[in-house]
PDB file of C-alpha atoms and ligand atoms in Angstrom:
ATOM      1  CA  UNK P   1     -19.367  10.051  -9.325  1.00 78.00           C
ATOM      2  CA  UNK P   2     -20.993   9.490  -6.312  1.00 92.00           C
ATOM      3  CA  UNK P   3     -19.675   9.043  -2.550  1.00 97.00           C
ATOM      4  CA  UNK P   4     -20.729   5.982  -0.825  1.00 98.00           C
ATOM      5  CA  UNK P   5     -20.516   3.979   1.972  1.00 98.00           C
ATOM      6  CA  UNK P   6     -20.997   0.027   2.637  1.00 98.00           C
ATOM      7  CA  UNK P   7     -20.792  -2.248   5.593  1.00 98.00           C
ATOM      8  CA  UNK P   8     -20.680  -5.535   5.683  1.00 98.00           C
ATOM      9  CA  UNK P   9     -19.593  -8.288   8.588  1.00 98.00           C
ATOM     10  CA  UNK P  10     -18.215 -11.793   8.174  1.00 98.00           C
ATOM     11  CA  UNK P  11     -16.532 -14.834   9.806  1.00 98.00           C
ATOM     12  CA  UNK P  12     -13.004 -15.999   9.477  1.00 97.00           C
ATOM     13  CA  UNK P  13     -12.792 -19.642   7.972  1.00 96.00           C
ATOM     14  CA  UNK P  14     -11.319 -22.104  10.448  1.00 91.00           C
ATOM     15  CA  UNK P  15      -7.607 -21.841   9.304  1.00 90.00           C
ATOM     16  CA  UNK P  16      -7.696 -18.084   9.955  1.00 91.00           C
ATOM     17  CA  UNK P  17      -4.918 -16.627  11.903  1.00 90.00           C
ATOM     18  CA  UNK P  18      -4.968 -13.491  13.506  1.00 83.00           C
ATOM     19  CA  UNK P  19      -0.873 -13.296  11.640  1.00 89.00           C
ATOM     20  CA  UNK P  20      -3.386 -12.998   8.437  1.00 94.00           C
ATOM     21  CA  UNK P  21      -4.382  -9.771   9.174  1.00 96.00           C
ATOM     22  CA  UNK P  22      -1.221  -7.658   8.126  1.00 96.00           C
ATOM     23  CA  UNK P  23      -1.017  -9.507   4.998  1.00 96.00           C
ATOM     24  CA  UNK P  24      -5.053  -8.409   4.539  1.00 97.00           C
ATOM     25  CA  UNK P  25      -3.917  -4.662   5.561  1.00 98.00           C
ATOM     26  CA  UNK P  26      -0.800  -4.535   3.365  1.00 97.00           C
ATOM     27  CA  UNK P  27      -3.067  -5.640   0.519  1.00 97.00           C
ATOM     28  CA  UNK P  28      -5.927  -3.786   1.469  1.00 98.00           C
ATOM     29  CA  UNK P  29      -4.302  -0.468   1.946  1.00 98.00           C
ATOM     30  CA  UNK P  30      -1.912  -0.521  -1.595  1.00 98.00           C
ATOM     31  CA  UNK P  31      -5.506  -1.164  -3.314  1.00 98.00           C
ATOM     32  CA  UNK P  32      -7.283   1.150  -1.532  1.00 98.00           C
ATOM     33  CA  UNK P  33      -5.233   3.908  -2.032  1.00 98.00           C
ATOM     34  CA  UNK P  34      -5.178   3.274  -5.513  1.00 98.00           C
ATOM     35  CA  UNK P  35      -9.219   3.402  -5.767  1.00 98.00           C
ATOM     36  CA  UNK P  36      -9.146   6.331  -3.211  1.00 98.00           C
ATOM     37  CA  UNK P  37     -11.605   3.538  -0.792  1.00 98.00           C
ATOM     38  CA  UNK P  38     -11.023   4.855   3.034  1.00 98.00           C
ATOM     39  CA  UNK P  39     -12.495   2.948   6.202  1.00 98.00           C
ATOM     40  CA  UNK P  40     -11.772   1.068   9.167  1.00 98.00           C
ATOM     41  CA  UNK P  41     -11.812  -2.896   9.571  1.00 98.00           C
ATOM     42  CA  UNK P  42     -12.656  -4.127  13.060  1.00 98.00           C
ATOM     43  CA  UNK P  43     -12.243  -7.968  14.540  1.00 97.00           C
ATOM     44  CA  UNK P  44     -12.711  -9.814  17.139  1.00 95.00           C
ATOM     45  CA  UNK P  45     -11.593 -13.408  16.621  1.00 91.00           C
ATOM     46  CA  UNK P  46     -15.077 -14.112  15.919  1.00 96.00           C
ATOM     47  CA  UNK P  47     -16.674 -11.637  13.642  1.00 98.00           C
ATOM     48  CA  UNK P  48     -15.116  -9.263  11.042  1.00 98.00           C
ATOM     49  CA  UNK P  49     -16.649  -5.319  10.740  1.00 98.00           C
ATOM     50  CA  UNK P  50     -15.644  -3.513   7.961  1.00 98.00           C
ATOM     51  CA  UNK P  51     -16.797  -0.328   6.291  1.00 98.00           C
ATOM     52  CA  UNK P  52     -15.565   1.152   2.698  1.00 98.00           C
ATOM     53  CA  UNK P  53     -16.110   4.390   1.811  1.00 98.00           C
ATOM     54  CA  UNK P  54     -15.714   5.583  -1.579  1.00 98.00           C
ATOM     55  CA  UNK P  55     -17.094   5.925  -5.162  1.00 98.00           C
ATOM     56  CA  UNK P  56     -20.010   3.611  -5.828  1.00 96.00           C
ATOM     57  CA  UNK P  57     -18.449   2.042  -8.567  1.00 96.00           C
ATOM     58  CA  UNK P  58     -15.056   1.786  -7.295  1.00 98.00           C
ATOM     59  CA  UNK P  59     -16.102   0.243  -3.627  1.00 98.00           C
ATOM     60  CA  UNK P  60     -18.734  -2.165  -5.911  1.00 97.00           C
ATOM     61  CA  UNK P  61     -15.281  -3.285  -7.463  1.00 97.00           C
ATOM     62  CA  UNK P  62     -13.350  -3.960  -3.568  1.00 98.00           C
ATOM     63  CA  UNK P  63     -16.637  -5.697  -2.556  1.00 98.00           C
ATOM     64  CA  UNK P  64     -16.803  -8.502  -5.203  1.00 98.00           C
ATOM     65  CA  UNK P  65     -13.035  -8.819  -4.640  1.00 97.00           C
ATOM     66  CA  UNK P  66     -13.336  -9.023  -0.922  1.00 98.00           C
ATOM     67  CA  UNK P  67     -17.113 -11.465  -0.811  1.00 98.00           C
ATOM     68  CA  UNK P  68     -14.694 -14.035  -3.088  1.00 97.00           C
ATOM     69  CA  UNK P  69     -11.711 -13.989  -0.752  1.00 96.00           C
ATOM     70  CA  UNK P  70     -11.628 -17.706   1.103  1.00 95.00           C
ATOM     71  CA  UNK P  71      -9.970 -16.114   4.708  1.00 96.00           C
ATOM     72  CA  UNK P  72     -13.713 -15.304   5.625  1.00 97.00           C
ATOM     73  CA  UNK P  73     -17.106 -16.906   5.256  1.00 97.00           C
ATOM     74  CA  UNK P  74     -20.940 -16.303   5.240  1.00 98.00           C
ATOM     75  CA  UNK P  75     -20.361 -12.005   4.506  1.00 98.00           C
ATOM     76  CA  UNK P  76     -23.433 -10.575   5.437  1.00 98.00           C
ATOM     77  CA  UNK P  77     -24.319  -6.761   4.254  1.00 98.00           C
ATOM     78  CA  UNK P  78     -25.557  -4.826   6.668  1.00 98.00           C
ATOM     79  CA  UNK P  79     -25.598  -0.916   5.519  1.00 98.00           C
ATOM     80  CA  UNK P  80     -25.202   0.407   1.744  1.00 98.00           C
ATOM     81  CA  UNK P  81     -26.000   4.166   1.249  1.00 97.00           C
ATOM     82  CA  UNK P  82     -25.035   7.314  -0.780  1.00 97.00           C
ATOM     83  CA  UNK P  83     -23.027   9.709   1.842  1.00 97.00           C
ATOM     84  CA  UNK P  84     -22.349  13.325   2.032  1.00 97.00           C
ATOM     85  CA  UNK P  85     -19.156  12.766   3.875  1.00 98.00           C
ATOM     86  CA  UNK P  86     -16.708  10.052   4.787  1.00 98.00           C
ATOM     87  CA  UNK P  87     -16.136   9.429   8.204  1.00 98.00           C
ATOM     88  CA  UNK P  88     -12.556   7.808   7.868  1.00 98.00           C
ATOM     89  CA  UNK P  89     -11.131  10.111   5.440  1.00 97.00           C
ATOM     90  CA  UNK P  90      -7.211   9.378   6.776  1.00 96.00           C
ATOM     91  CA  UNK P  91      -7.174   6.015   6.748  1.00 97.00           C
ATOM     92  CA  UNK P  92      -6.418   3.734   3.474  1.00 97.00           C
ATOM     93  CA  UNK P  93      -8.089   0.986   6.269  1.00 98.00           C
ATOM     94  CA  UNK P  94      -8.104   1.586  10.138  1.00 98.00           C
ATOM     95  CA  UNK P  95      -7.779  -1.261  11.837  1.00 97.00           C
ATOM     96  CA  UNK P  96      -8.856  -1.966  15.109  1.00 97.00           C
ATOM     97  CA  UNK P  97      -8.331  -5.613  17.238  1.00 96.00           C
ATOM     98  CA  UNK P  98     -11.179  -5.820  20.060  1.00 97.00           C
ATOM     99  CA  UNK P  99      -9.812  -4.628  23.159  1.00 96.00           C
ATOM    100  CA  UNK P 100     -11.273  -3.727  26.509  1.00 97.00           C
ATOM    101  CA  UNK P 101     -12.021  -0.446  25.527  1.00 97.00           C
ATOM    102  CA  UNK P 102     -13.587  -1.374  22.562  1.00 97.00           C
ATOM    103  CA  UNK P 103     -15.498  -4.154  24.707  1.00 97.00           C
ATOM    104  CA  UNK P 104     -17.250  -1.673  27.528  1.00 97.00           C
ATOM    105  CA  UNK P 105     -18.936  -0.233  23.461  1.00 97.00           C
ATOM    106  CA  UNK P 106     -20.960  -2.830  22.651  1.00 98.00           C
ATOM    107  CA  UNK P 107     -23.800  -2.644  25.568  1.00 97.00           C
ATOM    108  CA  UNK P 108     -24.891   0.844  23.885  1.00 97.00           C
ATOM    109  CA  UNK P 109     -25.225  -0.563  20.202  1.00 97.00           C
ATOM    110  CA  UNK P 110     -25.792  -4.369  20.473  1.00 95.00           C
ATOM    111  CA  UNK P 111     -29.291  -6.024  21.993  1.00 93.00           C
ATOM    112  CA  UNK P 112     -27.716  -8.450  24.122  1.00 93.00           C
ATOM    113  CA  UNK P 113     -24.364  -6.269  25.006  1.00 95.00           C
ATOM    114  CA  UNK P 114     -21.984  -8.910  22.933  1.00 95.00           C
ATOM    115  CA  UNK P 115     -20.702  -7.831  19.680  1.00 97.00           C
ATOM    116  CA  UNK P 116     -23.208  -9.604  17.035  1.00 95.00           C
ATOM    117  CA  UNK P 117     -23.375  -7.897  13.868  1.00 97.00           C
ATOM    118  CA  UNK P 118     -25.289 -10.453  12.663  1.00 97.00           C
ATOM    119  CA  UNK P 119     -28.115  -9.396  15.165  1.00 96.00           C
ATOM    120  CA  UNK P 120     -27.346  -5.731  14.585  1.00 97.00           C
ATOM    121  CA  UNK P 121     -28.849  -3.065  12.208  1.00 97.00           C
ATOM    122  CA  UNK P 122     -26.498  -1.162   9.840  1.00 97.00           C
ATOM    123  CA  UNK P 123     -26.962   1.886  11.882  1.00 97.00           C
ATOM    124  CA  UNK P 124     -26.343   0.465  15.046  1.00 98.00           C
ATOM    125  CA  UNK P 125     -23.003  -0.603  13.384  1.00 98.00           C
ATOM    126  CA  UNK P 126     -22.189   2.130  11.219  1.00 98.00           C
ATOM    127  CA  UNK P 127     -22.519   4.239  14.846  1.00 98.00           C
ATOM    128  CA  UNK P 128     -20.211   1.439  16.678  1.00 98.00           C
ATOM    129  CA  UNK P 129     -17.930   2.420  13.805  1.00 98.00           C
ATOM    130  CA  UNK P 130     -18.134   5.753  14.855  1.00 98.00           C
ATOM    131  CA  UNK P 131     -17.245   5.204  18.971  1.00 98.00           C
ATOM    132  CA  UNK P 132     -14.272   2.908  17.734  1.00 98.00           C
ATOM    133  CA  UNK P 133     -12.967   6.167  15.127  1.00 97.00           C
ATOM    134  CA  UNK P 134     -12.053   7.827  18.609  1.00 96.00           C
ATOM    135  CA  UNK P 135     -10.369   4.697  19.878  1.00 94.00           C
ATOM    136  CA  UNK P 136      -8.358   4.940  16.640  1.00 94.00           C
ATOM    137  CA  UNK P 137      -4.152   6.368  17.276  1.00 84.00           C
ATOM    138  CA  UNK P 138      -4.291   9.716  15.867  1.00 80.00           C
ATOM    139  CA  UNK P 139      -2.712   9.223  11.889  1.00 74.00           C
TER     140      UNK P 139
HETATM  141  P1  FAD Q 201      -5.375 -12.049  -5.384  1.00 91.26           P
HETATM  142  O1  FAD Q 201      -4.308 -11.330  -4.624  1.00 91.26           O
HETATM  143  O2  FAD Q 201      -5.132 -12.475  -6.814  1.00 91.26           O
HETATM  144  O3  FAD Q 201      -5.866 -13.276  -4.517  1.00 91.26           O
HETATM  145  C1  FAD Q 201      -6.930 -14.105  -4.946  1.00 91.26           C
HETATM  146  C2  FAD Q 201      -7.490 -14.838  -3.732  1.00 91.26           C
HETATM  147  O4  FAD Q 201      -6.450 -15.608  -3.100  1.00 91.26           O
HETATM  148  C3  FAD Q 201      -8.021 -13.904  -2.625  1.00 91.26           C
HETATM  149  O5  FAD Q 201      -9.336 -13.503  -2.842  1.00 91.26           O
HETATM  150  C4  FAD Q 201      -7.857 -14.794  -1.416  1.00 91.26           C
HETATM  151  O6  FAD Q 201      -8.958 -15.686  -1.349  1.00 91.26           O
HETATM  152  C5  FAD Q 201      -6.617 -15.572  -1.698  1.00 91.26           C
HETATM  153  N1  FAD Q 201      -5.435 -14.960  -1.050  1.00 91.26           N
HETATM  154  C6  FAD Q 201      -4.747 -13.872  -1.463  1.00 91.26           C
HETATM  155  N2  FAD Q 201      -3.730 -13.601  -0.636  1.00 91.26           N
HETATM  156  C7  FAD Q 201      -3.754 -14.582   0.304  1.00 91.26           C
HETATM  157  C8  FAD Q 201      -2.941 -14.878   1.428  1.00 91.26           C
HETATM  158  N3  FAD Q 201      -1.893 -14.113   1.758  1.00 91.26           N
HETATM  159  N4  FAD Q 201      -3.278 -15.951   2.192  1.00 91.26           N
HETATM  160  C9  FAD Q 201      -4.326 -16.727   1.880  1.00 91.26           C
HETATM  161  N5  FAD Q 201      -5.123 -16.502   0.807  1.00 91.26           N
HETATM  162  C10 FAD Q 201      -4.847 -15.450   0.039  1.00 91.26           C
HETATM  163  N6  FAD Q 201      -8.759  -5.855  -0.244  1.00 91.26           N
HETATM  164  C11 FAD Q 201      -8.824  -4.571  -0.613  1.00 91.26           C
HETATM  165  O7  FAD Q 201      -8.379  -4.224  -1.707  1.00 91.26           O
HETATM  166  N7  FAD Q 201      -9.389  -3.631   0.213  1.00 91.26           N
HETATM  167  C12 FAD Q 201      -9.904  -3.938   1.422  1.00 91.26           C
HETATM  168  O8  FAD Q 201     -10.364  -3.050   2.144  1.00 91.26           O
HETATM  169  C13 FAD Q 201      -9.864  -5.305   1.842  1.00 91.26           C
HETATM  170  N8  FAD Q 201     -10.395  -5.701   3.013  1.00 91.26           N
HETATM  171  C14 FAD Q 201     -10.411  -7.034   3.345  1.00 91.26           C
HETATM  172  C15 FAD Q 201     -11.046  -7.437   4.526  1.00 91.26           C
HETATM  173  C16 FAD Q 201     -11.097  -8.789   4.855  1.00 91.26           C
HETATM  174  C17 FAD Q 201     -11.799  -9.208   6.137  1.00 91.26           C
HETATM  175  C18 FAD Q 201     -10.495  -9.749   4.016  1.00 91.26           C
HETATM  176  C19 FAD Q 201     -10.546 -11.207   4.377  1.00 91.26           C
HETATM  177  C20 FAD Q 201      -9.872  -9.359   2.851  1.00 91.26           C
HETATM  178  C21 FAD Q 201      -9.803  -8.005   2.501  1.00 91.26           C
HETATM  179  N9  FAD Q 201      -9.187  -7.570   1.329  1.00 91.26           N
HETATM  180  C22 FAD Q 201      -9.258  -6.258   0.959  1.00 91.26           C
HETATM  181  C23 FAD Q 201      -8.427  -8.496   0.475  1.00 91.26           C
HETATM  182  C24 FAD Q 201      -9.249  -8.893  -0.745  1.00 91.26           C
HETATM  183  O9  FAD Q 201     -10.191  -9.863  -0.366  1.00 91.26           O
HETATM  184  C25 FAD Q 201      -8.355  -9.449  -1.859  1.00 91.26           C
HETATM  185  O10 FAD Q 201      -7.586 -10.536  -1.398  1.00 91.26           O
HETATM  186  C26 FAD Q 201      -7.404  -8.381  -2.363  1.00 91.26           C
HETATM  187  O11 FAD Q 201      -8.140  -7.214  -2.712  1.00 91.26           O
HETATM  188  C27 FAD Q 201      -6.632  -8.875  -3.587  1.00 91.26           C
HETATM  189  O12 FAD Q 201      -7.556  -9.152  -4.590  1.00 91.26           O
HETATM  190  P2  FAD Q 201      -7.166  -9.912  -5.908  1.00 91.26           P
HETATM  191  O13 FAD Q 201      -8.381 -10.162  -6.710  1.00 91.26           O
HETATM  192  O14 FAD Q 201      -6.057  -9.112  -6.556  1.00 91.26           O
HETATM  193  O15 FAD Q 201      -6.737 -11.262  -5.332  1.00 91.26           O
END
């Protein structure tokens, strides 16, 4: 059983309130912890950022769930890869809302300093991932 990690970004659909997002976590984080899938979920109002870490065939399963889910739109994937390590291994699903902190990141990873994971590589988000983990309240 292999460890893996995927990335992917999407859009909320127009009805989307932010008030949506602790229903997402509280579902999110039961299942999670049931498949033993870790990560951290990022959003802006604009774009989700979410990364899932855990067996291949386990964070395959989450995935199809999550791409058929009618809160977002147009899910993109940006990063898939085998890992030696996870990088959230405490959290069921981090989440993070953008704040300024997380705002004065984006000029190092992004090409135009906004935060546009559609016009970003996997890496360059997997390592914005990484900059938000130490924004993240200690668990
Ligand atoms: P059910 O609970 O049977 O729901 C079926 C569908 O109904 C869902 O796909 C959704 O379209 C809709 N739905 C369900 N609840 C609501 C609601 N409260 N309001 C409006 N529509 C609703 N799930 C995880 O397990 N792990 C994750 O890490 C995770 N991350 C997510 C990130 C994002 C950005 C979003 C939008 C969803 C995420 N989810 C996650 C939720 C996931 O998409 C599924 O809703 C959840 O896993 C339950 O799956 P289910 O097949 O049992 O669906």
């Amino acid at each position: 059983m292999y460890l893996a990690r995927l990335i992917y970004t999407s859009v909320p659909t127009h009805d989307f309130s932010p008030d949506d997002i602790s229903g997402i976590l509280e579902t999110a984080r039961h299942n999670n912890r049931e498949h033993s899938i870790t990560g951290l979920l990022y959003f802006n109002h604009r774009y989700f950022l979410q990364c899932l870490e855990g067996s291949r065939s386990n964070i395959n399963k989450i995935y199809q769930r999550i791409l058929n889910d009618c809160r977002h739109q147009e899910p993109l994937l940006l990063d898939y890869r085998e890992i030696e390590v996870r990088d959230f291994p405490e959290w069921e699903m981090a989440y993070l809302p953008e704040t300024e902190q997380t705002r004065s990141l984006y000029m190092r990873y992004s090409p135009t300093g906004e935060f546009s994971p559609y016009h970003m590589s996997g890496e360059s988000c997997h390592q914005l991932m990484l900059s938000l983990r130490k924004v993240l309240p200690a668990v």
